mmCIF file of C-alpha atoms in Angstrom:
data_model
loop_
_atom_site.group_PDB
_atom_site.id
_atom_site.type_symbol
_atom_site.label_atom_id
_atom_site.label_comp_id
_atom_site.label_asym_id
_atom_site.label_seq_id
_atom_site.Cartn_x
_atom_site.Cartn_y
_atom_site.Cartn_z
ATOM 1 C CA GLU A 1 -5.418 -189.183 42.275
ATOM 2 C CA ALA A 2 -3.090 -186.402 43.403
ATOM 3 C CA GLN A 3 -3.570 -183.473 40.999
ATOM 4 C CA VAL A 4 -3.391 -179.697 40.351
ATOM 5 C CA THR A 5 -6.693 -178.799 38.234
ATOM 6 C CA GLN A 6 -6.924 -175.332 36.419
ATOM 7 C CA ASN A 7 -9.667 -173.901 34.447
ATOM 8 C CA PRO A 8 -10.279 -173.069 31.838
ATOM 9 C CA ARG A 9 -8.012 -174.744 29.498
ATOM 10 C CA TYR A 10 -8.363 -172.325 26.770
ATOM 11 C CA LEU A 11 -9.878 -168.790 27.079
ATOM 12 C CA ILE A 12 -10.274 -165.900 24.434
ATOM 13 C CA THR A 13 -11.349 -162.698 25.934
ATOM 14 C CA VAL A 14 -11.423 -158.741 25.188
ATOM 15 C CA THR A 15 -9.432 -156.075 26.594
ATOM 16 C CA GLY A 16 -10.766 -154.965 29.911
ATOM 17 C CA LYS A 17 -13.226 -157.763 30.611
ATOM 18 C CA LYS A 18 -12.214 -159.084 34.129
ATOM 19 C CA LEU A 19 -11.487 -162.752 34.206
ATOM 20 C CA THR A 20 -10.545 -165.432 36.674
ATOM 21 C CA VAL A 21 -8.403 -168.674 36.222
ATOM 22 C CA THR A 22 -9.259 -171.090 38.895
ATOM 23 C CA CYS A 23 -6.687 -173.554 40.343
ATOM 24 C CA SER A 24 -7.264 -176.111 42.828
ATOM 25 C CA GLN A 25 -5.013 -178.889 44.337
ATOM 26 C CA ASN A 26 -6.023 -181.900 46.319
ATOM 27 C CA MET A 27 -2.562 -182.703 48.015
ATOM 28 C CA ASN A 28 -3.047 -180.407 51.090
ATOM 29 C CA HIS A 29 -0.003 -178.523 49.730
ATOM 30 C CA GLU A 30 0.955 -175.236 51.685
ATOM 31 C CA TYR A 31 2.743 -173.735 48.607
ATOM 32 C CA MET A 32 1.074 -172.626 45.401
ATOM 33 C CA SER A 33 2.281 -170.408 42.545
ATOM 34 C CA TRP A 34 1.204 -169.162 39.187
ATOM 35 C CA TYR A 35 3.706 -168.849 36.176
ATOM 36 C CA ARG A 36 3.165 -167.625 32.626
ATOM 37 C CA GLN A 37 5.349 -168.925 29.828
ATOM 38 C CA ASP A 38 6.194 -167.041 26.587
ATOM 39 C CA PRO A 39 8.325 -167.898 23.837
ATOM 40 C CA GLY A 40 12.055 -167.503 24.486
ATOM 41 C CA LEU A 41 11.316 -166.118 28.102
ATOM 42 C CA GLY A 42 10.819 -169.468 29.886
ATOM 43 C CA LEU A 43 8.564 -169.770 32.958
ATOM 44 C CA ARG A 44 8.106 -166.402 34.906
ATOM 45 C CA GLN A 45 6.605 -166.377 38.371
ATOM 46 C CA ILE A 46 3.421 -164.052 38.672
ATOM 47 C CA TYR A 47 2.617 -164.506 42.318
ATOM 48 C CA TYR A 48 3.069 -167.459 44.956
ATOM 49 C CA SER A 49 1.358 -168.446 48.333
ATOM 50 C CA MET A 50 3.247 -170.018 51.139
ATOM 51 C CA ASN A 51 0.135 -170.550 52.973
ATOM 52 C CA VAL A 52 -3.717 -169.567 53.477
ATOM 53 C CA GLU A 53 -3.850 -165.695 53.578
ATOM 54 C CA VAL A 54 -0.140 -165.416 52.472
ATOM 55 C CA THR A 55 0.714 -164.194 49.260
ATOM 56 C CA ASP A 56 3.808 -162.428 47.694
ATOM 57 C CA LYS A 57 4.650 -161.172 44.198
ATOM 58 C CA GLY A 58 6.858 -163.221 41.866
ATOM 59 C CA ASP A 59 8.718 -161.676 39.067
ATOM 60 C CA VAL A 60 5.976 -160.202 36.925
ATOM 61 C CA PRO A 61 2.961 -159.412 39.027
ATOM 62 C CA GLU A 62 1.746 -156.284 37.277
ATOM 63 C CA GLY A 63 -1.754 -156.606 36.048
ATOM 64 C CA TYR A 64 -2.571 -159.707 38.139
ATOM 65 C CA LYS A 65 -4.152 -160.243 41.533
ATOM 66 C CA VAL A 66 -4.522 -163.639 43.522
ATOM 67 C CA SER A 67 -6.255 -164.709 46.699
ATOM 68 C CA ARG A 68 -5.732 -167.498 49.003
ATOM 69 C CA LYS A 69 -8.750 -168.105 51.273
ATOM 70 C CA GLU A 70 -8.388 -171.762 51.659
ATOM 71 C CA LYS A 71 -5.497 -174.055 51.229
ATOM 72 C CA ARG A 72 -6.698 -175.843 48.260
ATOM 73 C CA ASN A 73 -7.623 -172.913 45.875
ATOM 74 C CA PHE A 74 -5.226 -170.121 44.508
ATOM 75 C CA PRO A 75 -7.376 -168.187 41.694
ATOM 76 C CA LEU A 76 -5.483 -165.823 39.438
ATOM 77 C CA ILE A 77 -7.498 -162.880 38.421
ATOM 78 C CA LEU A 78 -7.128 -160.550 35.925
ATOM 79 C CA GLU A 79 -8.997 -157.134 36.661
ATOM 80 C CA SER A 80 -8.596 -155.555 33.290
ATOM 81 C CA PRO A 81 -6.751 -157.958 30.919
ATOM 82 C CA SER A 82 -4.713 -156.391 27.945
ATOM 83 C CA PRO A 83 -3.147 -158.202 24.939
ATOM 84 C CA ASN A 84 0.209 -158.439 26.400
ATOM 85 C CA GLN A 85 -1.203 -160.730 28.963
ATOM 86 C CA THR A 86 -1.929 -163.308 26.216
ATOM 87 C CA SER A 87 0.189 -166.115 27.321
ATOM 88 C CA LEU A 88 0.246 -169.817 28.618
ATOM 89 C CA TYR A 89 -0.362 -169.897 32.239
ATOM 90 C CA PHE A 90 0.417 -172.576 34.810
ATOM 91 C CA CYS A 91 -0.471 -173.187 38.501
ATOM 92 C CA ALA A 92 1.684 -175.315 40.523
ATOM 93 C CA SER A 93 1.843 -176.670 44.122
ATOM 94 C CA ARG A 94 4.152 -178.399 46.342
ATOM 95 C CA GLY A 95 4.568 -179.960 49.715
ATOM 96 C CA PRO A 96 7.722 -179.296 51.955
ATOM 97 C CA ASN A 97 10.889 -180.645 50.584
ATOM 98 C CA SER A 98 9.208 -181.789 47.461
ATOM 99 C CA PRO A 99 8.920 -180.872 43.878
ATOM 100 C CA LEU A 100 6.353 -178.650 42.016
ATOM 101 C CA HIS A 101 3.381 -180.248 40.692
ATOM 102 C CA PHE A 102 1.766 -178.411 37.729
ATOM 103 C CA GLY A 103 -1.755 -178.044 36.191
ATOM 104 C CA ASN A 104 -2.344 -178.625 32.726
ATOM 105 C CA GLY A 105 -2.070 -175.034 31.863
ATOM 106 C CA THR A 106 -4.533 -172.269 30.470
ATOM 107 C CA ARG A 107 -3.955 -170.513 27.161
ATOM 108 C CA LEU A 108 -5.240 -167.260 27.288
ATOM 109 C CA THR A 109 -5.704 -164.832 24.411
ATOM 110 C CA VAL A 110 -6.690 -161.095 25.024
ATOM 111 C CA THR A 111 -7.694 -159.396 21.903
ATOM 112 C CA ARG B 1 18.918 -161.486 41.394
ATOM 113 C CA LYS B 2 19.108 -165.220 41.620
ATOM 114 C CA GLU B 3 20.052 -166.704 38.342
ATOM 115 C CA VAL B 4 19.654 -170.139 36.712
ATOM 116 C CA GLU B 5 21.179 -170.568 33.372
ATOM 117 C CA GLN B 6 20.850 -173.016 30.774
ATOM 118 C CA ASP B 7 22.280 -173.308 27.265
ATOM 119 C CA PRO B 8 18.791 -173.136 25.256
ATOM 120 C CA GLY B 9 20.058 -175.315 22.409
ATOM 121 C CA PRO B 10 18.641 -176.980 20.311
ATOM 122 C CA PHE B 11 20.810 -180.040 20.912
ATOM 123 C CA ASN B 12 20.168 -182.053 17.696
ATOM 124 C CA VAL B 13 21.279 -185.767 18.106
ATOM 125 C CA PRO B 14 20.676 -189.062 16.482
ATOM 126 C CA GLU B 15 18.937 -191.934 18.108
ATOM 127 C CA GLY B 16 21.343 -193.776 20.439
ATOM 128 C CA ALA B 17 23.625 -190.862 21.155
ATOM 129 C CA THR B 18 24.291 -189.715 24.578
ATOM 130 C CA VAL B 19 23.776 -186.186 25.391
ATOM 131 C CA ALA B 20 24.662 -183.991 28.372
ATOM 132 C CA PHE B 21 22.854 -180.599 29.622
ATOM 133 C CA ASN B 22 24.460 -178.187 32.293
ATOM 134 C CA CYS B 23 22.627 -175.739 34.440
ATOM 135 C CA THR B 24 24.509 -173.207 36.594
ATOM 136 C CA TYR B 25 23.092 -171.363 39.531
ATOM 137 C CA SER B 26 24.275 -168.233 41.110
ATOM 138 C CA ASN B 27 22.863 -168.713 44.560
ATOM 139 C CA SER B 28 25.457 -170.873 46.677
ATOM 140 C CA ALA B 29 22.843 -171.204 49.546
ATOM 141 C CA SER B 30 20.614 -173.396 47.091
ATOM 142 C CA GLN B 31 19.597 -176.803 48.497
ATOM 143 C CA SER B 32 16.928 -178.105 46.190
ATOM 144 C CA PHE B 33 17.537 -179.127 42.469
ATOM 145 C CA PHE B 34 15.261 -180.936 40.135
ATOM 146 C CA TRP B 35 15.129 -181.485 36.293
ATOM 147 C CA TYR B 36 11.727 -181.171 34.565
ATOM 148 C CA ARG B 37 10.890 -182.227 31.097
ATOM 149 C CA GLN B 38 8.220 -180.219 29.084
ATOM 150 C CA ASP B 39 6.638 -181.203 25.911
ATOM 151 C CA CYS B 40 5.542 -178.549 23.402
ATOM 152 C CA ARG B 41 2.583 -176.496 25.106
ATOM 153 C CA LYS B 42 2.241 -179.091 27.918
ATOM 154 C CA GLU B 43 2.794 -178.614 31.529
ATOM 155 C CA PRO B 44 6.243 -179.349 33.068
ATOM 156 C CA LYS B 45 6.809 -182.673 34.452
ATOM 157 C CA LEU B 46 9.253 -183.651 37.249
ATOM 158 C CA LEU B 47 11.910 -186.077 35.474
ATOM 159 C CA MET B 48 14.101 -186.447 38.396
ATOM 160 C CA SER B 49 15.300 -184.659 41.676
ATOM 161 C CA VAL B 50 19.119 -184.231 41.932
ATOM 162 C CA TYR B 51 20.789 -185.442 45.059
ATOM 163 C CA SER B 52 24.438 -184.411 46.429
ATOM 164 C CA SER B 53 25.711 -187.805 45.662
ATOM 165 C CA GLY B 54 24.313 -187.808 42.055
ATOM 166 C CA ASN B 55 21.477 -190.175 41.130
ATOM 167 C CA GLU B 56 20.380 -192.436 38.036
ATOM 168 C CA ASP B 57 17.205 -193.488 36.789
ATOM 169 C CA GLY B 58 17.372 -195.952 33.936
ATOM 170 C CA ARG B 59 18.968 -193.829 31.006
ATOM 171 C CA PHE B 60 19.001 -190.686 32.969
ATOM 172 C CA THR B 61 21.739 -189.457 35.224
ATOM 173 C CA ALA B 62 21.776 -186.491 37.427
ATOM 174 C CA GLN B 63 24.795 -184.731 39.195
ATOM 175 C CA LEU B 64 25.209 -182.050 41.407
ATOM 176 C CA ASN B 65 28.546 -180.010 41.647
ATOM 177 C CA ARG B 66 28.154 -177.523 44.632
ATOM 178 C CA ALA B 67 31.765 -176.172 44.335
ATOM 179 C CA SER B 68 31.088 -174.952 40.811
ATOM 180 C CA GLN B 69 27.548 -174.350 41.309
ATOM 181 C CA TYR B 70 25.955 -176.432 38.417
ATOM 182 C CA ILE B 71 23.826 -179.580 37.930
ATOM 183 C CA SER B 72 24.077 -181.729 35.076
ATOM 184 C CA LEU B 73 21.541 -184.285 33.097
ATOM 185 C CA LEU B 74 23.071 -186.948 31.153
ATOM 186 C CA ILE B 75 20.989 -188.916 28.670
ATOM 187 C CA ARG B 76 22.093 -192.212 27.250
ATOM 188 C CA ASP B 77 20.860 -194.143 24.424
ATOM 189 C CA SER B 78 18.734 -191.307 23.337
ATOM 190 C CA LYS B 79 15.332 -192.138 21.958
ATOM 191 C CA LEU B 80 12.959 -190.022 19.585
ATOM 192 C CA SER B 81 10.648 -189.747 22.637
ATOM 193 C CA ASP B 82 13.144 -187.934 24.633
ATOM 194 C CA SER B 83 12.775 -184.920 22.171
ATOM 195 C CA ALA B 84 11.493 -182.248 24.654
ATOM 196 C CA THR B 85 12.685 -179.107 26.599
ATOM 197 C CA TYR B 86 14.516 -179.870 29.816
ATOM 198 C CA LEU B 87 14.036 -177.308 32.498
ATOM 199 C CA CYS B 88 16.421 -176.956 35.566
ATOM 200 C CA VAL B 89 14.837 -175.733 38.833
ATOM 201 C CA VAL B 90 16.700 -174.518 41.864
ATOM 202 C CA GLY B 91 15.403 -174.150 45.264
ATOM 203 C CA ASP B 92 16.765 -171.209 47.310
ATOM 204 C CA SER B 93 16.516 -173.273 50.999
ATOM 205 C CA GLY B 94 15.235 -176.415 52.391
ATOM 206 C CA GLY B 95 11.646 -177.107 52.921
ATOM 207 C CA SER B 96 10.250 -173.936 52.257
ATOM 208 C CA TYR B 97 12.042 -173.332 49.079
ATOM 209 C CA ILE B 98 10.893 -170.836 46.262
ATOM 210 C CA PRO B 99 11.940 -172.384 43.004
ATOM 211 C CA THR B 100 13.853 -170.548 40.215
ATOM 212 C CA PHE B 101 13.483 -172.028 36.733
ATOM 213 C CA GLY B 102 15.957 -171.994 34.053
ATOM 214 C CA ARG B 103 14.800 -171.383 30.574
ATOM 215 C CA GLY B 104 15.090 -174.699 29.258
ATOM 216 C CA THR B 105 17.168 -176.579 26.989
ATOM 217 C CA SER B 106 15.653 -178.136 23.864
ATOM 218 C CA LEU B 107 16.530 -181.512 22.559
ATOM 219 C CA ILE B 108 15.623 -182.787 19.442
ATOM 220 C CA VAL B 109 16.393 -186.379 18.725
ATOM 221 C CA HIS B 110 16.224 -187.594 15.306
ATOM 222 C CA PRO B 111 16.214 -191.175 13.476
#
């Protein structure tokens, strides 16, 4: 089944403790992206990647890192999480001329 | 900044009603257009792509007006299960588009 898989679904952590949210897709998509969604603000793009080893900042990249060492994986790294990074995160991927496919989301709480 | 604007609503309609949403975009070079549906705290899911000639899928009709730079979504015979947030997505070029999301329009269908 074609899908985008994010893990974990829920995560509660403390300020400053490094964490990684994984994202994997099995559709051989070149484009992958991370979004955060907060009430009243809609989906905001954090980082995106057009292909392996090619990543670019989105609208809200501060405090986040990503890597794209292989086509299927696009992890989101928070080196030192802060409470303002408490949010709902979505990973998405797409092929050429096709719509985005989203993962199930990761609800992160930073205390 | 390239913008995609939607009326946030909520649109509160009775079952059986017809409801229409509009979405305006600022980048005249945009070539890819989609409507997504998002249920509370779930991932956005593709409702339909929007084609230049307009397209229909059951009770849903999407239209594109390039001259006025907007897309629309018409829902006929609304069902309770149509209650959700509808996101407009616009891509800035062809196959390698970077999607821009509107903030979504909330629809509530009541008995």
